[in-house]
Amino acid sequence: MPLGLPLILFACAPVEPPAPIAPVDAGTVTAQVPEPDAAPAESAQALHFAWEATAPEPSDDGGVMHATAPALLDALENSEDAGSALSLEPSLSQSVSVGASTEALPGEEEPQVITESEVPVLELGPDGEPLIDAEEPATGTDALAQADTDGLDGGSPAVVGTDGDEDVVAEAPLTDVDAGMEPYAIPYAPDAGSLRVRRSIAVRSEPRQDSPSLGTVAQDMRVRWKGAMRGPDCETWVEIEPRGWVCERYLEQNFREPRVRPLPRLEEGALTPGIYARVVGHRVRAYPSLALARRKRQGVLLKGSVTVKLLGQVKVGRRTFWRTSDGQYFEARVLREHRPSDFSGLDAEALASLPMPFGWAQSRTAPRTDVVVRKAPDASAERETVLPPRTLVSVRELSPDGQWVRIAEDHWVARDDLHVAWPLASPSIVEPGARWLDVDLEAQTLIAYEGDRPVYATLISSGKPGTDTPEGLFRIWVKFAEADMTGTMGSASYRVATVPWTMFFEGDFALHTAYWHDRFGEPVSHGCINLAPRDARALYGWTTPEVPTGWSMAHATPADPGTWVRIRGQAHEAPKKRRKSAPVVATVRDL
């Protein structure tokens, strides 16, 4: 099945959102508990010390095996800019299969029937196939179709195909003279307003093909130029703004002014850059064109669990077909929509109005039920009130046994019903005032800092016990606007379309959007750190390496090193309740 995005093999697989729970928008503080008075720093430190002292003993489950970034970079040194990247499991990159999966993703909320009014109707051309406006800049799919593959991680984003509507650019042969020459400046003054990028292509740090890649500029962006040089393997290397070099054969002069747009493209008010759907039903096939879909010819039988991004719909008589971002066609009856979470964390302004530490009230054993507040630190004490899930509360005092937290006068909440954001000093390796992330696996929280000042805080979903998120101090080493992800769940495979705002920090482990669930505050992934869409977008723009506008990915460099990420603690899985009438069919780990 042709794809138009980097394909990332992950050790993590999607989970389903539970029933909606009360969100807390960034910048909004709920006033459902008495206004707390701010505790002094010494008190906060004492509380954290007592919290740690009464924490349960960590288990030793062996963690999760993961590849290191340098090893994965070495494996991809010789890959071509527009070719296929190395894959840890190449068989998963070829979705021709002998079966079809009807199983839902683990823990997944029942996907909804797609609301047709939310998806644009595609205009048909004279040949009966949908028209694509050539003036529109590439979508996330097109923008990444030929993405640079140098330095990708072991969950390798792999370019395995395109929509076929790009310009074909012939590679210039490498001559013996060119192979040894040193680049030198040449006159360059094109009679143009901008240079259009003919296809998504790697931006090099120097005017030579073997120089490190800075990232990928997306197809159809119109860029400015600074100058040019003659160099090996390219007659004219063009220096583009804001940085880097691109061979002129991938550019064309354009009379219009420069135009670049943020990627992925996001409609105003939207949570995610598109509508996502899961393929359901038995022996489902994907078709390469509308005509073949109508006749049910030459369809590819899908394997495992497949999630797609919808581009538009076409009505033919009483039948409706959906076109996906990778150019495939499905009948509407085999697709069900994922509804992304509208939860978001707290920005700097909201955090400035809160005392530290604070927490989200959300039960670990029953995350979607109200949290009970008692008048004393005892399970048998009188009930004072209940709090909706994810209510913000202050942390004032810990009971002597460490099992209860006072959030206001005569208001006590069980320790396991709180996800506390603890203010901590930056690691010594982080430069004063620098940006860094602190991930607490036990609390399932993430705090973004500038120096020792928290500027963003939210709930996350990390790896569940047995498929743990690695602990340690890492740096974000590559960021993708969007990327397809594939992997295995036991003996079955999965493919998840265009996961937006993805930030790799260690091998194939990443912080990324999870548009398929709303279980933030619970460890449900297969090792990655899941973020709600708003949180992922905010952190993608805040962290380094910076991704220039119009670029679909960027590597960390010595001049623009990646943001530090400290991951600590250990996730604890909530005890499962026994149900006599509901036998276990299968268990699968989640992305």
PDB file of N, CA, C and O in Angstrom, residues 6-34:
ATOM      1  N   PRO A   6       6.904   9.654   6.138  1.00  0.00           N
ATOM      2  CA  PRO A   6       7.906   8.810   6.769  1.00  0.00           C
ATOM      3  C   PRO A   6       7.210   7.723   7.565  1.00  0.00           C
ATOM      4  O   PRO A   6       6.266   7.997   8.288  1.00  0.00           O
ATOM      5  N   LEU A   7       7.673   6.515   7.426  1.00  0.00           N
ATOM      6  CA  LEU A   7       7.056   5.376   8.092  1.00  0.00           C
ATOM      7  C   LEU A   7       7.911   5.010   9.276  1.00  0.00           C
ATOM      8  O   LEU A   7       9.077   4.705   9.132  1.00  0.00           O
ATOM      9  N   ILE A   8       7.346   5.050  10.482  1.00  0.00           N
ATOM     10  CA  ILE A   8       8.127   4.857  11.676  1.00  0.00           C
ATOM     11  C   ILE A   8       7.725   3.563  12.352  1.00  0.00           C
ATOM     12  O   ILE A   8       6.573   3.379  12.699  1.00  0.00           O
ATOM     13  N   LEU A   9       8.698   2.667  12.480  1.00  0.00           N
ATOM     14  CA  LEU A   9       8.436   1.414  13.174  1.00  0.00           C
ATOM     15  C   LEU A   9       8.585   1.664  14.661  1.00  0.00           C
ATOM     16  O   LEU A   9       9.644   2.027  15.130  1.00  0.00           O
ATOM     17  N   PHE A  10       7.503   1.483  15.384  1.00  0.00           N
ATOM     18  CA  PHE A  10       7.483   1.793  16.793  1.00  0.00           C
ATOM     19  C   PHE A  10       7.267   0.533  17.607  1.00  0.00           C
ATOM     20  O   PHE A  10       6.614  -0.390  17.174  1.00  0.00           O
ATOM     21  N   ALA A  11       7.785   0.575  18.825  1.00  0.00           N
ATOM     22  CA  ALA A  11       7.483  -0.485  19.771  1.00  0.00           C
ATOM     23  C   ALA A  11       6.238  -0.112  20.549  1.00  0.00           C
ATOM     24  O   ALA A  11       6.057  -0.486  21.663  1.00  0.00           O
ATOM     25  N   CYS A  12       5.390   0.695  19.975  1.00  0.00           N
ATOM     26  CA  CYS A  12       4.202   1.145  20.672  1.00  0.00           C
ATOM     27  C   CYS A  12       2.997   1.111  19.751  1.00  0.00           C
ATOM     28  O   CYS A  12       3.128   1.397  18.608  1.00  0.00           O
ATOM     29  N   ALA A  13       1.823   0.795  20.272  1.00  0.00           N
ATOM     30  CA  ALA A  13       0.630   0.645  19.442  1.00  0.00           C
ATOM     31  C   ALA A  13      -0.568   1.355  20.046  1.00  0.00           C
ATOM     32  O   ALA A  13      -0.688   1.425  21.222  1.00  0.00           O
ATOM     33  N   PRO A  14      -1.470   1.921  19.236  1.00  0.00           N
ATOM     34  CA  PRO A  14      -2.501   2.822  19.737  1.00  0.00           C
ATOM     35  C   PRO A  14      -3.495   2.181  20.693  1.00  0.00           C
ATOM     36  O   PRO A  14      -3.773   1.022  20.588  1.00  0.00           O
ATOM     37  N   VAL A  15      -4.017   3.023  21.564  1.00  0.00           N
ATOM     38  CA  VAL A  15      -5.054   2.593  22.483  1.00  0.00           C
ATOM     39  C   VAL A  15      -6.282   3.442  22.286  1.00  0.00           C
ATOM     40  O   VAL A  15      -6.232   4.478  21.685  1.00  0.00           O
ATOM     41  N   GLU A  16      -7.327   3.036  22.841  1.00  0.00           N
ATOM     42  CA  GLU A  16      -8.575   3.716  22.633  1.00  0.00           C
ATOM     43  C   GLU A  16      -8.921   4.649  23.785  1.00  0.00           C
ATOM     44  O   GLU A  16      -8.555   4.425  24.899  1.00  0.00           O
ATOM     45  N   PRO A  17      -9.577   5.780  23.485  1.00  0.00           N
ATOM     46  CA  PRO A  17      -9.965   6.666  24.559  1.00  0.00           C
ATOM     47  C   PRO A  17     -11.164   6.131  25.306  1.00  0.00           C
ATOM     48  O   PRO A  17     -12.022   5.523  24.701  1.00  0.00           O
ATOM     49  N   PRO A  18     -11.216   6.355  26.597  1.00  0.00           N
ATOM     50  CA  PRO A  18     -12.398   5.988  27.350  1.00  0.00           C
ATOM     51  C   PRO A  18     -13.467   7.050  27.154  1.00  0.00           C
ATOM     52  O   PRO A  18     -13.319   7.954  26.372  1.00  0.00           O
ATOM     53  N   ALA A  19     -14.520   6.942  27.957  1.00  0.00           N
ATOM     54  CA  ALA A  19     -15.569   7.948  27.880  1.00  0.00           C
ATOM     55  C   ALA A  19     -14.973   9.316  28.187  1.00  0.00           C
ATOM     56  O   ALA A  19     -14.038   9.432  28.951  1.00  0.00           O
ATOM     57  N   PRO A  20     -15.510  10.388  27.567  1.00  0.00           N
ATOM     58  CA  PRO A  20     -14.957  11.728  27.772  1.00  0.00           C
ATOM     59  C   PRO A  20     -14.949  12.096  29.248  1.00  0.00           C
ATOM     60  O   PRO A  20     -15.853  11.780  29.998  1.00  0.00           O
ATOM     61  N   ILE A  21     -13.896  12.816  29.627  1.00  0.00           N
ATOM     62  CA  ILE A  21     -13.826  13.293  31.000  1.00  0.00           C
ATOM     63  C   ILE A  21     -13.620  14.793  30.988  1.00  0.00           C
ATOM     64  O   ILE A  21     -13.224  15.362  29.980  1.00  0.00           O
ATOM     65  N   ALA A  22     -13.898  15.417  32.107  1.00  0.00           N
ATOM     66  CA  ALA A  22     -13.891  16.870  32.148  1.00  0.00           C
ATOM     67  C   ALA A  22     -12.504  17.415  31.863  1.00  0.00           C
ATOM     68  O   ALA A  22     -11.567  17.122  32.583  1.00  0.00           O
ATOM     69  N   PRO A  23     -12.326  18.200  30.777  1.00  0.00           N
ATOM     70  CA  PRO A  23     -11.019  18.730  30.449  1.00  0.00           C
ATOM     71  C   PRO A  23     -10.707  19.996  31.220  1.00  0.00           C
ATOM     72  O   PRO A  23     -11.589  20.696  31.696  1.00  0.00           O
ATOM     73  N   VAL A  24      -9.420  20.307  31.320  1.00  0.00           N
ATOM     74  CA  VAL A  24      -8.968  21.580  31.861  1.00  0.00           C
ATOM     75  C   VAL A  24      -8.165  22.255  30.773  1.00  0.00           C
ATOM     76  O   VAL A  24      -7.101  21.771  30.389  1.00  0.00           O
ATOM     77  N   ASP A  25      -8.656  23.332  30.207  1.00  0.00           N
ATOM     78  CA  ASP A  25      -7.973  24.005  29.116  1.00  0.00           C
ATOM     79  C   ASP A  25      -6.729  24.700  29.619  1.00  0.00           C
ATOM     80  O   ASP A  25      -6.655  25.165  30.749  1.00  0.00           O
ATOM     81  N   ALA A  26      -5.724  24.825  28.713  1.00  0.00           N
ATOM     82  CA  ALA A  26      -4.512  25.553  29.057  1.00  0.00           C
ATOM     83  C   ALA A  26      -4.892  26.981  29.405  1.00  0.00           C
ATOM     84  O   ALA A  26      -5.643  27.640  28.710  1.00  0.00           O
ATOM     85  N   GLY A  27      -4.329  27.454  30.481  1.00  0.00           N
ATOM     86  CA  GLY A  27      -4.602  28.808  30.881  1.00  0.00           C
ATOM     87  C   GLY A  27      -5.844  28.939  31.747  1.00  0.00           C
ATOM     88  O   GLY A  27      -6.177  30.026  32.193  1.00  0.00           O
ATOM     89  N   THR A  28      -6.536  27.843  32.003  1.00  0.00           N
ATOM     90  CA  THR A  28      -7.748  27.896  32.808  1.00  0.00           C
ATOM     91  C   THR A  28      -7.543  27.095  34.081  1.00  0.00           C
ATOM     92  O   THR A  28      -7.103  25.959  34.041  1.00  0.00           O
ATOM     93  N   VAL A  29      -7.863  27.691  35.215  1.00  0.00           N
ATOM     94  CA  VAL A  29      -7.721  27.014  36.493  1.00  0.00           C
ATOM     95  C   VAL A  29      -9.101  26.831  37.090  1.00  0.00           C
ATOM     96  O   VAL A  29      -9.835  27.795  37.273  1.00  0.00           O
ATOM     97  N   THR A  30      -9.480  25.591  37.356  1.00  0.00           N
ATOM     98  CA  THR A  30     -10.798  25.352  37.941  1.00  0.00           C
ATOM     99  C   THR A  30     -10.794  25.739  39.404  1.00  0.00           C
ATOM    100  O   THR A  30      -9.818  25.515  40.115  1.00  0.00           O
ATOM    101  N   ALA A  31     -11.892  26.307  39.858  1.00  0.00           N
ATOM    102  CA  ALA A  31     -11.996  26.769  41.235  1.00  0.00           C
ATOM    103  C   ALA A  31     -12.985  25.890  41.988  1.00  0.00           C
ATOM    104  O   ALA A  31     -13.971  26.343  42.532  1.00  0.00           O
ATOM    105  N   GLN A  32     -12.706  24.580  41.988  1.00  0.00           N
ATOM    106  CA  GLN A  32     -13.625  23.650  42.614  1.00  0.00           C
ATOM    107  C   GLN A  32     -13.184  23.261  44.022  1.00  0.00           C
ATOM    108  O   GLN A  32     -13.790  22.440  44.660  1.00  0.00           O
ATOM    109  N   VAL A  33     -12.064  23.828  44.469  1.00  0.00           N
ATOM    110  CA  VAL A  33     -11.622  23.634  45.837  1.00  0.00           C
ATOM    111  C   VAL A  33     -11.293  25.004  46.401  1.00  0.00           C
ATOM    112  O   VAL A  33     -11.063  25.953  45.653  1.00  0.00           O
ATOM    113  N   PRO A  34     -11.253  25.161  47.714  1.00  0.00           N
ATOM    114  CA  PRO A  34     -10.939  26.459  48.289  1.00  0.00           C
ATOM    115  C   PRO A  34      -9.599  26.976  47.784  1.00  0.00           C
ATOM    116  O   PRO A  34      -8.666  26.209  47.568  1.00  0.00           O
TER     117      PRO A  34
END
